[in-house]
XYZ file of N, CA and C in Angstrom:
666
model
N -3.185 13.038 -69.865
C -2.949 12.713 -68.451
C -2.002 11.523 -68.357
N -0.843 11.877 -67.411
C 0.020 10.584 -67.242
C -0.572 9.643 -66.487
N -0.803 8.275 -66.978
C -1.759 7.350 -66.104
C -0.763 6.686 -65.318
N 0.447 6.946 -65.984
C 1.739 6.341 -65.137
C 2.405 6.805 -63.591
N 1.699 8.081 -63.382
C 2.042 8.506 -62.271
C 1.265 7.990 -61.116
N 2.134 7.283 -59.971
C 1.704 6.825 -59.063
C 0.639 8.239 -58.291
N -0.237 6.975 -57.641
C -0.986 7.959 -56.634
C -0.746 8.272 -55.482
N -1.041 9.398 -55.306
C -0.073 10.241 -54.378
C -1.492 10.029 -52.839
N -1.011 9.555 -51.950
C -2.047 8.469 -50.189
C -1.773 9.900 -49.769
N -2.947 10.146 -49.300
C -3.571 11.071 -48.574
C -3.623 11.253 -46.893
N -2.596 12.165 -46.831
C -1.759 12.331 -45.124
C -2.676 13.138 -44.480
N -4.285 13.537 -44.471
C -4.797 14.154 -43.342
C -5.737 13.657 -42.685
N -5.339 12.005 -42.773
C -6.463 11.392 -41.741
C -5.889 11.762 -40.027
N -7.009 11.704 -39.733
C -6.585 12.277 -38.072
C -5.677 11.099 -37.238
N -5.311 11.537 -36.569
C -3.831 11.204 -35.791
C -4.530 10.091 -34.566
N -4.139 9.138 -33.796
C -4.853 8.456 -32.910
C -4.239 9.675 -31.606
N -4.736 10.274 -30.565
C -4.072 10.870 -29.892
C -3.562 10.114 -28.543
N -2.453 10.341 -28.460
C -2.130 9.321 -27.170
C -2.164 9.884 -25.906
N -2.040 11.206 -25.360
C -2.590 12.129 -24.023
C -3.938 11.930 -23.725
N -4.821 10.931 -23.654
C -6.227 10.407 -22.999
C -5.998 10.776 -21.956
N -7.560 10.875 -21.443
C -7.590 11.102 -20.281
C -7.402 9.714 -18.978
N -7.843 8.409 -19.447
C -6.991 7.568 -18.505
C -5.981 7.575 -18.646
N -4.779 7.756 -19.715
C -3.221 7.644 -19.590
C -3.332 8.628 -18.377
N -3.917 9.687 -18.639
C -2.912 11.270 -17.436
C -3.618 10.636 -16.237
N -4.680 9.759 -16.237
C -5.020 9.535 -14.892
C -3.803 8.135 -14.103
N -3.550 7.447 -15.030
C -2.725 6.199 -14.293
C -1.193 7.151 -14.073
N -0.689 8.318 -15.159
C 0.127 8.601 -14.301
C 0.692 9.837 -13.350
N -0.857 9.923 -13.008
C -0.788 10.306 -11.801
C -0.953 9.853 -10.645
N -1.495 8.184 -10.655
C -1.406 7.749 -9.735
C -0.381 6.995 -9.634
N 0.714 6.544 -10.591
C 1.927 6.472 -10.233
C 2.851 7.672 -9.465
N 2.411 8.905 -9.526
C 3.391 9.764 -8.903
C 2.976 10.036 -7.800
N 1.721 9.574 -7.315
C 1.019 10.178 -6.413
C 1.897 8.674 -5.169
N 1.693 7.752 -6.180
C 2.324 6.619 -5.424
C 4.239 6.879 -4.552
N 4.766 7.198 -5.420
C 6.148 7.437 -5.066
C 6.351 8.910 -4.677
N 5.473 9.715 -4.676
C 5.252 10.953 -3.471
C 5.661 10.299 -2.041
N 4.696 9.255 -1.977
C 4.177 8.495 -0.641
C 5.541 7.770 -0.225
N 6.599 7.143 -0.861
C 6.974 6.578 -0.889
C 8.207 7.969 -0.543
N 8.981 8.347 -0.846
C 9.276 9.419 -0.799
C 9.562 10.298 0.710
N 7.794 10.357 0.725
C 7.503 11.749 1.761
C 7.935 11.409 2.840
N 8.194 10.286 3.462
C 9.000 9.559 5.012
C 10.040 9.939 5.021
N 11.101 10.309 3.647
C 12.343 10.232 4.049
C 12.592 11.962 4.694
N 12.355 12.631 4.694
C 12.689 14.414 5.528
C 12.012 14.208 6.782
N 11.102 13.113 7.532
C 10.082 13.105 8.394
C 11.369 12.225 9.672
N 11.831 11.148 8.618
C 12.891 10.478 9.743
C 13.791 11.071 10.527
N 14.160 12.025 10.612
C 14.907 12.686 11.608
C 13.656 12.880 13.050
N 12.528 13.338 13.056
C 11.571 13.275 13.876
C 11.277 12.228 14.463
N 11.085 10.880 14.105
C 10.809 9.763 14.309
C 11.647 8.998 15.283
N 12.933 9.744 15.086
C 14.354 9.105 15.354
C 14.476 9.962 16.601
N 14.028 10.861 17.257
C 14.605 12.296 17.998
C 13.325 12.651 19.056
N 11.882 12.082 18.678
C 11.213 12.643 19.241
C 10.601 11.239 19.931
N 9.925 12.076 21.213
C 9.378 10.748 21.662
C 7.390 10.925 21.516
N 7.134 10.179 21.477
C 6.996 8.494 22.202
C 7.330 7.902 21.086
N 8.064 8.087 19.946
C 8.966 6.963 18.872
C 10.374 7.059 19.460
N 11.191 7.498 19.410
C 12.445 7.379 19.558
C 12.867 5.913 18.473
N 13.256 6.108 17.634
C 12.975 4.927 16.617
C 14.969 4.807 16.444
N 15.434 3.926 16.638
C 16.330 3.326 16.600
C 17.173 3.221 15.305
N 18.564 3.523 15.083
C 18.967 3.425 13.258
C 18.274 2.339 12.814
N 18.241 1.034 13.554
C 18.145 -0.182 12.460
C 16.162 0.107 12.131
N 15.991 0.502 13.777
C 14.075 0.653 13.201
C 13.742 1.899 11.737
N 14.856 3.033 12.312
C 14.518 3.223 10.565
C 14.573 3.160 9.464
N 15.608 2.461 9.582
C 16.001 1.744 8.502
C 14.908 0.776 7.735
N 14.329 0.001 9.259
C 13.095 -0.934 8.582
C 11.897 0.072 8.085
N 11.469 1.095 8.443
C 10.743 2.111 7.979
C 10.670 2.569 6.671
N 11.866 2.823 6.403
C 12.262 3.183 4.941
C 12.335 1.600 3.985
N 12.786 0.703 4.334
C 12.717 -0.570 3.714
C 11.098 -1.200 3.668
N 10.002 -0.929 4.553
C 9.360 -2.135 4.532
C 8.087 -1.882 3.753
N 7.985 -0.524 3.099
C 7.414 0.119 1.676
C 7.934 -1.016 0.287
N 8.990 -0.570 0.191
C 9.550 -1.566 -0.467
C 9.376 -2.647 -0.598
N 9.302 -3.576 0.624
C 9.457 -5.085 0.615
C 8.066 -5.108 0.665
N 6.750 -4.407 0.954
C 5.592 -4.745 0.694
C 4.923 -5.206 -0.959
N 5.918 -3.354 -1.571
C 5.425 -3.641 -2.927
C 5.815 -4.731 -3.615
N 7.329 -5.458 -3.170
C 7.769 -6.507 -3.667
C 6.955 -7.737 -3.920
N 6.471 -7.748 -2.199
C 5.773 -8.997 -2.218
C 4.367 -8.839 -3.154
N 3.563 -7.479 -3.076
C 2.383 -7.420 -3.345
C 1.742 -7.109 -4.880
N 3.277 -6.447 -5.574
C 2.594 -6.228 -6.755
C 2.404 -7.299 -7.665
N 3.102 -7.910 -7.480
C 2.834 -9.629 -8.584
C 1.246 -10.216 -8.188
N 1.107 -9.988 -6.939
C -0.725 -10.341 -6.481
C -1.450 -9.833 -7.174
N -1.185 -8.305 -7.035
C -2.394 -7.150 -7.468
C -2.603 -7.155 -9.026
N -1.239 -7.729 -9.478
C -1.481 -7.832 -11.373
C -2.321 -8.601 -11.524
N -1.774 -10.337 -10.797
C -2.621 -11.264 -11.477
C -4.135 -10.946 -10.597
N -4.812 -10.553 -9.785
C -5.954 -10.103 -9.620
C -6.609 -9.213 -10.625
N -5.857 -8.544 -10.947
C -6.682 -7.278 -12.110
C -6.270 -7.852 -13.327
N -5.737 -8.893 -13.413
C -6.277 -9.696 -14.360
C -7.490 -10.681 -14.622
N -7.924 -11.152 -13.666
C -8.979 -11.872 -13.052
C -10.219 -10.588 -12.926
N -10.106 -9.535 -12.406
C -11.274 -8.858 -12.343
C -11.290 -7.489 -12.801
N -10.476 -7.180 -13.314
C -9.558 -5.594 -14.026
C -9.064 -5.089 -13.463
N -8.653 -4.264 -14.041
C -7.665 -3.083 -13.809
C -8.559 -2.125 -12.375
N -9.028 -1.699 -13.413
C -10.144 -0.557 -12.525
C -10.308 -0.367 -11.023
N -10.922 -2.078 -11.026
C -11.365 -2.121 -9.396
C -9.732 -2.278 -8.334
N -8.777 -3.174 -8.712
C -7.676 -2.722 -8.255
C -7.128 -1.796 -8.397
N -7.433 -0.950 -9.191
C -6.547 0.761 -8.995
C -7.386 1.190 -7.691
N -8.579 0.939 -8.145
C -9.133 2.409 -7.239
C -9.193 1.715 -5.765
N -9.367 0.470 -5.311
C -9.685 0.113 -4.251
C -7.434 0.488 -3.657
N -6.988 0.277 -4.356
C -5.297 0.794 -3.936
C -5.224 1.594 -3.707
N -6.280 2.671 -4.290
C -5.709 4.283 -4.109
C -6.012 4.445 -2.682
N -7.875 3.755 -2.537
C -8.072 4.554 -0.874
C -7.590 3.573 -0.474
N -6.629 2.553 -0.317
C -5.521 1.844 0.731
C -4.484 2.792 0.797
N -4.132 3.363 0.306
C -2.785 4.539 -0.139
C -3.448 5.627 1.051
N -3.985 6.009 0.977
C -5.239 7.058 1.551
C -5.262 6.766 3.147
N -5.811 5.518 2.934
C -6.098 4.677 4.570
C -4.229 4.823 4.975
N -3.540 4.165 4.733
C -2.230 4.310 5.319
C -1.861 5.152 5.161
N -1.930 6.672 4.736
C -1.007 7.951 5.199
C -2.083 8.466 6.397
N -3.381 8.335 6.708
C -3.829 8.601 7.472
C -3.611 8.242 9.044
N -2.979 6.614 8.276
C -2.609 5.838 9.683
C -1.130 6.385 10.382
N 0.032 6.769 9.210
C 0.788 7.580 9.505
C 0.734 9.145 10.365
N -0.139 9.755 9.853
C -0.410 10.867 10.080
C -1.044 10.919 11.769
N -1.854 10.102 11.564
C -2.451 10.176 13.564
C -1.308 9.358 14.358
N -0.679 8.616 14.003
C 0.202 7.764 14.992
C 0.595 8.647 15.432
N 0.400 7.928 17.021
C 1.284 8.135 18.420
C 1.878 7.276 18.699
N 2.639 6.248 17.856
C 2.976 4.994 18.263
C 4.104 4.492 17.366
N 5.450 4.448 17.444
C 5.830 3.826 16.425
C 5.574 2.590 15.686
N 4.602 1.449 15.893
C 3.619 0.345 15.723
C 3.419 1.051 14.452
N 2.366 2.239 15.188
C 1.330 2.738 14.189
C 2.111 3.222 12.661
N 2.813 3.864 12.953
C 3.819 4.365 12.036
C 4.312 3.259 11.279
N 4.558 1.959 11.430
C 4.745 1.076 10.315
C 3.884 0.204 9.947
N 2.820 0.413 10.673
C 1.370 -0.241 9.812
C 0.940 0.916 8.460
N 1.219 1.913 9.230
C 0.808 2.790 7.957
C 1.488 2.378 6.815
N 2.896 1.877 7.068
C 4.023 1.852 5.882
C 3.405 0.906 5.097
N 3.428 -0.280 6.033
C 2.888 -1.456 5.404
C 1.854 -1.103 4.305
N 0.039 -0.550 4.934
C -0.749 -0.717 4.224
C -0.555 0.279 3.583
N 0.315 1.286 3.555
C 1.104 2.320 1.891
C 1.633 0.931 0.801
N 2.483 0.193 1.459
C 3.385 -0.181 0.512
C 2.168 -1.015 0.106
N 1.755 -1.843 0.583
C 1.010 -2.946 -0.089
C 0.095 -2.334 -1.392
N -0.687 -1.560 -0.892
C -1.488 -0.844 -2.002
C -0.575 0.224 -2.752
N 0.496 0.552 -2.535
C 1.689 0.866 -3.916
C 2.166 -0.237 -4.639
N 1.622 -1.270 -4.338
C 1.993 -2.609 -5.666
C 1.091 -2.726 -6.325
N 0.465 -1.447 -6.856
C -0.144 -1.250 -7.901
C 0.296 -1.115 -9.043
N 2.113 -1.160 -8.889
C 2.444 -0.496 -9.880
C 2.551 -0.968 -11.310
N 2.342 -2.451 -10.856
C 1.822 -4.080 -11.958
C 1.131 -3.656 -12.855
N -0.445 -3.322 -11.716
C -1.683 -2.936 -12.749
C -1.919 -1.953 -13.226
N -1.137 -0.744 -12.776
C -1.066 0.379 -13.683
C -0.191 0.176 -14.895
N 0.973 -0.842 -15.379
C 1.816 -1.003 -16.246
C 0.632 -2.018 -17.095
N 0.060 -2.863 -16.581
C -0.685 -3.287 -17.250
C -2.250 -2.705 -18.184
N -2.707 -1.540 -17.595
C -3.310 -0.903 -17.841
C -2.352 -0.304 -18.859
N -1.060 0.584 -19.204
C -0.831 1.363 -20.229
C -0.691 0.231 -21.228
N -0.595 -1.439 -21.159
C 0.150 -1.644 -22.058
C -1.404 -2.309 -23.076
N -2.798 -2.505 -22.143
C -4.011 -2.615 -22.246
C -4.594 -1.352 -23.768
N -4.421 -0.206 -23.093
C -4.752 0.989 -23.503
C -3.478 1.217 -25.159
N -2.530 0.988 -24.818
C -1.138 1.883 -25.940
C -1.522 0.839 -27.122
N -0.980 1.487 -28.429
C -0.652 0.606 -29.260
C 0.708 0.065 -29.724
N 1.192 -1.134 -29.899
C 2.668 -1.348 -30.074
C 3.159 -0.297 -30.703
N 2.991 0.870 -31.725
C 3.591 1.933 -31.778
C 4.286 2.693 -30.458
N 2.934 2.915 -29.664
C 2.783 3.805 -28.752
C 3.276 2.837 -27.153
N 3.348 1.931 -27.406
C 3.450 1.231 -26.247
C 5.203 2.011 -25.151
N 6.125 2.056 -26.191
C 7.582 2.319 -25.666
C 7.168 3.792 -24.769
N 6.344 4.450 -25.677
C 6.943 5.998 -25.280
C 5.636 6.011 -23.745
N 4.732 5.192 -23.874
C 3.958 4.794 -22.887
C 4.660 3.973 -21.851
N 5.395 3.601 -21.517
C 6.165 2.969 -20.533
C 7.556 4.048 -20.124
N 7.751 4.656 -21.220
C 8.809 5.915 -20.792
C 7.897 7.001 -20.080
N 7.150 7.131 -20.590
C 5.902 8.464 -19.420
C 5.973 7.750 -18.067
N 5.703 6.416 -17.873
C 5.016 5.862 -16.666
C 6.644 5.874 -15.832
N 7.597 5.762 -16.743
C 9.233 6.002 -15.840
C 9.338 7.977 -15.218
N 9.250 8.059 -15.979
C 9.286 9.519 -15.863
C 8.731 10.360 -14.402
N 6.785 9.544 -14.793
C 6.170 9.905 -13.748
C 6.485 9.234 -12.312
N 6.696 7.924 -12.249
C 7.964 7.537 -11.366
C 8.948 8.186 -10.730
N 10.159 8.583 -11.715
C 10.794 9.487 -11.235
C 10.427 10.613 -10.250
N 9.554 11.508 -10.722
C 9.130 12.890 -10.338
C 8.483 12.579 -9.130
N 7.494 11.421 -9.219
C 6.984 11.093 -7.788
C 7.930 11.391 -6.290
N 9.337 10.752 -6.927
C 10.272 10.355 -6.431
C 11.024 11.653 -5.335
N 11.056 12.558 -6.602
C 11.520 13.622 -6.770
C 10.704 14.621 -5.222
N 9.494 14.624 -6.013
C 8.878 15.559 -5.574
C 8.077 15.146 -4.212
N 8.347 13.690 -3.494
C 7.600 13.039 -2.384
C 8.620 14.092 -1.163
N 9.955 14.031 -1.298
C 11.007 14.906 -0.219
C 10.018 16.643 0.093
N 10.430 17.057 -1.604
C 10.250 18.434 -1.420
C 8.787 18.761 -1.073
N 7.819 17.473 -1.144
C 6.439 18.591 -0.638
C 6.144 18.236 1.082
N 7.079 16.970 1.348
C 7.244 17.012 3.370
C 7.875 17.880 3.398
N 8.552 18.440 2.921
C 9.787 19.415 3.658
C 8.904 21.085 3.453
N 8.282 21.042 2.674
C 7.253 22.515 2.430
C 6.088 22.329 3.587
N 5.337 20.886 3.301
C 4.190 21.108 4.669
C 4.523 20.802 5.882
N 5.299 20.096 6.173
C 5.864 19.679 7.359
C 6.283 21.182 8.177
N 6.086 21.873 7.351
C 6.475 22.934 8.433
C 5.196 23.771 9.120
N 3.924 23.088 8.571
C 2.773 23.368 9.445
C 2.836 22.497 10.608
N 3.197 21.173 10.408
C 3.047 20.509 11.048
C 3.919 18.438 10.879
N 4.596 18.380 11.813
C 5.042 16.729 11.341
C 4.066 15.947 10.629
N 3.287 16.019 10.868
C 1.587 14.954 10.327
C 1.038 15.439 8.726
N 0.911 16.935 8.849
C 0.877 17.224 7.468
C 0.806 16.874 6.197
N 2.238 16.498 6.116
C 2.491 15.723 4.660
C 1.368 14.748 4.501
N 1.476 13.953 5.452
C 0.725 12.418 5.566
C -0.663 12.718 5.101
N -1.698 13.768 5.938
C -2.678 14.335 5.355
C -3.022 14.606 3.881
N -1.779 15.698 3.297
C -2.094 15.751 2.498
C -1.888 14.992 1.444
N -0.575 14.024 1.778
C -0.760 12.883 0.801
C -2.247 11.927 0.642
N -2.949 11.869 1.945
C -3.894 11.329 1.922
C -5.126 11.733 1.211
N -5.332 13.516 1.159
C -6.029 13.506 -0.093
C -5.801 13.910 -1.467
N -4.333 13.821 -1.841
C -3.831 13.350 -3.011
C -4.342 11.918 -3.507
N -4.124 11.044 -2.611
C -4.913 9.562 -3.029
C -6.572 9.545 -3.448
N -7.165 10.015 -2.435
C -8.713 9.835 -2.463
C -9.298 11.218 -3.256
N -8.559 11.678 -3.717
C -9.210 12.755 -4.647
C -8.878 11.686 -6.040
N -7.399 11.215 -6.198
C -7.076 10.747 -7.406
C -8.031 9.390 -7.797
N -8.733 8.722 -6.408
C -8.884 7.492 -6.453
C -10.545 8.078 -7.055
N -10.989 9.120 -6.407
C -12.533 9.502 -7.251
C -12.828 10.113 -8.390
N -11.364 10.802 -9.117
C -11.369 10.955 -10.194
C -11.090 9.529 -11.171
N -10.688 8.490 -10.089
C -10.477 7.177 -11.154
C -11.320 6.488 -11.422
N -12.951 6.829 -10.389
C -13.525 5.812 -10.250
C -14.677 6.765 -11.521
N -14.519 8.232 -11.495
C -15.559 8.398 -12.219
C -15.627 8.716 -13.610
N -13.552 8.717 -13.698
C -13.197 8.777 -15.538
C -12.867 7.800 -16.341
N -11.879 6.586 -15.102
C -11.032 5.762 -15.710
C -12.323 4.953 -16.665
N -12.171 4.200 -17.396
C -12.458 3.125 -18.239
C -12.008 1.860 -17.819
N -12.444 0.707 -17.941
C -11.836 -0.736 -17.726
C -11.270 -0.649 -19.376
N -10.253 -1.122 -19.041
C -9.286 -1.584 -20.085
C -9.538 -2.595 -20.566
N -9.777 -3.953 -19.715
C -9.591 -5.623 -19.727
C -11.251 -5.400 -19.852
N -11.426 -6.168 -21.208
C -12.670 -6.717 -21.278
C -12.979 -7.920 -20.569
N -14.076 -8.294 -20.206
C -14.540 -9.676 -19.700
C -14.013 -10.941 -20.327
N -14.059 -11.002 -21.453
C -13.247 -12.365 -22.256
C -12.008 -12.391 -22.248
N -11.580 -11.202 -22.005
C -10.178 -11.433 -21.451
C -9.415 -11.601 -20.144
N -10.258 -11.890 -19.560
C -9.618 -11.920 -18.238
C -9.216 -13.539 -17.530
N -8.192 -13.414 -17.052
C -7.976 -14.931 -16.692
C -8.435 -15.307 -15.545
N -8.710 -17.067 -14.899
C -9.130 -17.256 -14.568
C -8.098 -17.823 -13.411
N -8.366 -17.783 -11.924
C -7.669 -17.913 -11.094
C -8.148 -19.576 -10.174
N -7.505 -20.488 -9.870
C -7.864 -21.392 -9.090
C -9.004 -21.133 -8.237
N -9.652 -22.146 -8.070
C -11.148 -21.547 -7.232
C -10.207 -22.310 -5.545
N -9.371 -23.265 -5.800
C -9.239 -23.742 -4.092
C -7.282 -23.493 -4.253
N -7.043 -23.023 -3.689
C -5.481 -22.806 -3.336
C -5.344 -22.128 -2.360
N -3.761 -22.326 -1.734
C -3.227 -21.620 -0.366
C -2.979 -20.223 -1.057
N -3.532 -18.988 -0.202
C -3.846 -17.710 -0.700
C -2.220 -17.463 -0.290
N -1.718 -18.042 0.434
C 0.292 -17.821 1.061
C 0.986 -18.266 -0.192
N 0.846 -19.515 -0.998
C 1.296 -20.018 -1.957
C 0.703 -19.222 -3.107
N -0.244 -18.859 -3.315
C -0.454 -18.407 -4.340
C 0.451 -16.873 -4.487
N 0.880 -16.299 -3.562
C 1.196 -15.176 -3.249
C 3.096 -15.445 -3.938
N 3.791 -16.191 -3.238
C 4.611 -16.821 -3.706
C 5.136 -17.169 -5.382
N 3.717 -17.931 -5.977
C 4.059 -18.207 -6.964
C 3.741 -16.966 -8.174
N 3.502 -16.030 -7.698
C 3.002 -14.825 -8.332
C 4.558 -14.024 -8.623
N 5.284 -14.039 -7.772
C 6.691 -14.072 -7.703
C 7.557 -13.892 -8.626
């Protein structure tokens, strides 16, 4: 026997699998997020044309912008919170905010109403912190890249696919979409509450000022 021959490492230990079932759940609530985000834009011609909105270029303009400028302000909050108390409870309490504001969309008779909905959409779409923080919780630096390329992806498609499913239900009805975006959220938000896992253990979680301006703190989150 050649004692000189190296030993030959044994390739059928099992594989870590990275398709879990919380990965497919966070990104679906990223797409479910930019559906929402999305589904306004085929609806604005209505908004703009019909009354009791008759909504003005620059008002829709703020319509389509103030999704945006919510998540801006809000997702730097919602991270460092679900850092302080996890992931978990800020996903799921975002989802039925997501939920609550297409509903608020969906019944408005008011153009008011119609951008409160936006608002409390966008605000609870600055989730998109603690869902990035959640894959990067969950991935391993192997797995971490191709885990942040899924969460782009599902992004995208959100994106994609928020136009084409107003423009399919909307033809039951203007309100529609909004509905059914709404139980896209609260279906996703009870499948989160009864599969997801907390990621952030207790010793890891940081600790937030017990006395500060909740305006400043918002700011410096920034």
């Amino acid at each position: 026997m050649d004692q000189d021959k190296p030993i030959e490492k044994k390739t059928d230990e099992p594989k870590e699998k990275f398709f879990t079932t919380p990965l497919i759940i966070i990104f679906v609530t990223i797409f479910i997020d930019l559906i929402g985000f999305g589904m306004v834009i085929p609806i604005l011609p209505y908004y703009a044309n019909t009354a009791p909105f008759n909504a003005t270029p620059l008002e829709i303009g703020f319509l389509v912008a103030i999704y945006s400028l919510m998540q801006f302000f809000f997702s730097p909050l919602l991270g460092r919170l679900s850092d302080r108390y996890g992931r978990r409870p800020i996903l799921f309490i975002s989802l039925l905010g997501s939920a609550v504001g297409y509903l608020v969309i969906g019944f408005a008779n008011t153009l008011f109403l119609v951008f409160l909905g936006r608002i409390i959409s966008g605000i609870t779409g600055g989730n998109i912190s603690t869902a990035q923080a959640y894959i990067a919780d969950v991935t391993s630096k192997k797995d971490r890249a191709k885990g942040m390329g899924l969460f782009g992806a599902a992004f995208g498609l959100g994106f994609i696919f928020g136009p084409a499913l107003a423009g399919v239900t909307s033809k039951y009805g203007v309100h529609v979409p909004f509905f059914f975006a709404a139980v896209l959220s609260f279906a996703n938000a009870i499948a989160l509450y009864l599969i997801l896992p907390e990621s952030l253990k207790p010793n890891q979680r940081a600790v937030l000022p017990e006395r500060k301006n909740r305006l400043l703190e918002l700011f410096e989150s920034l």
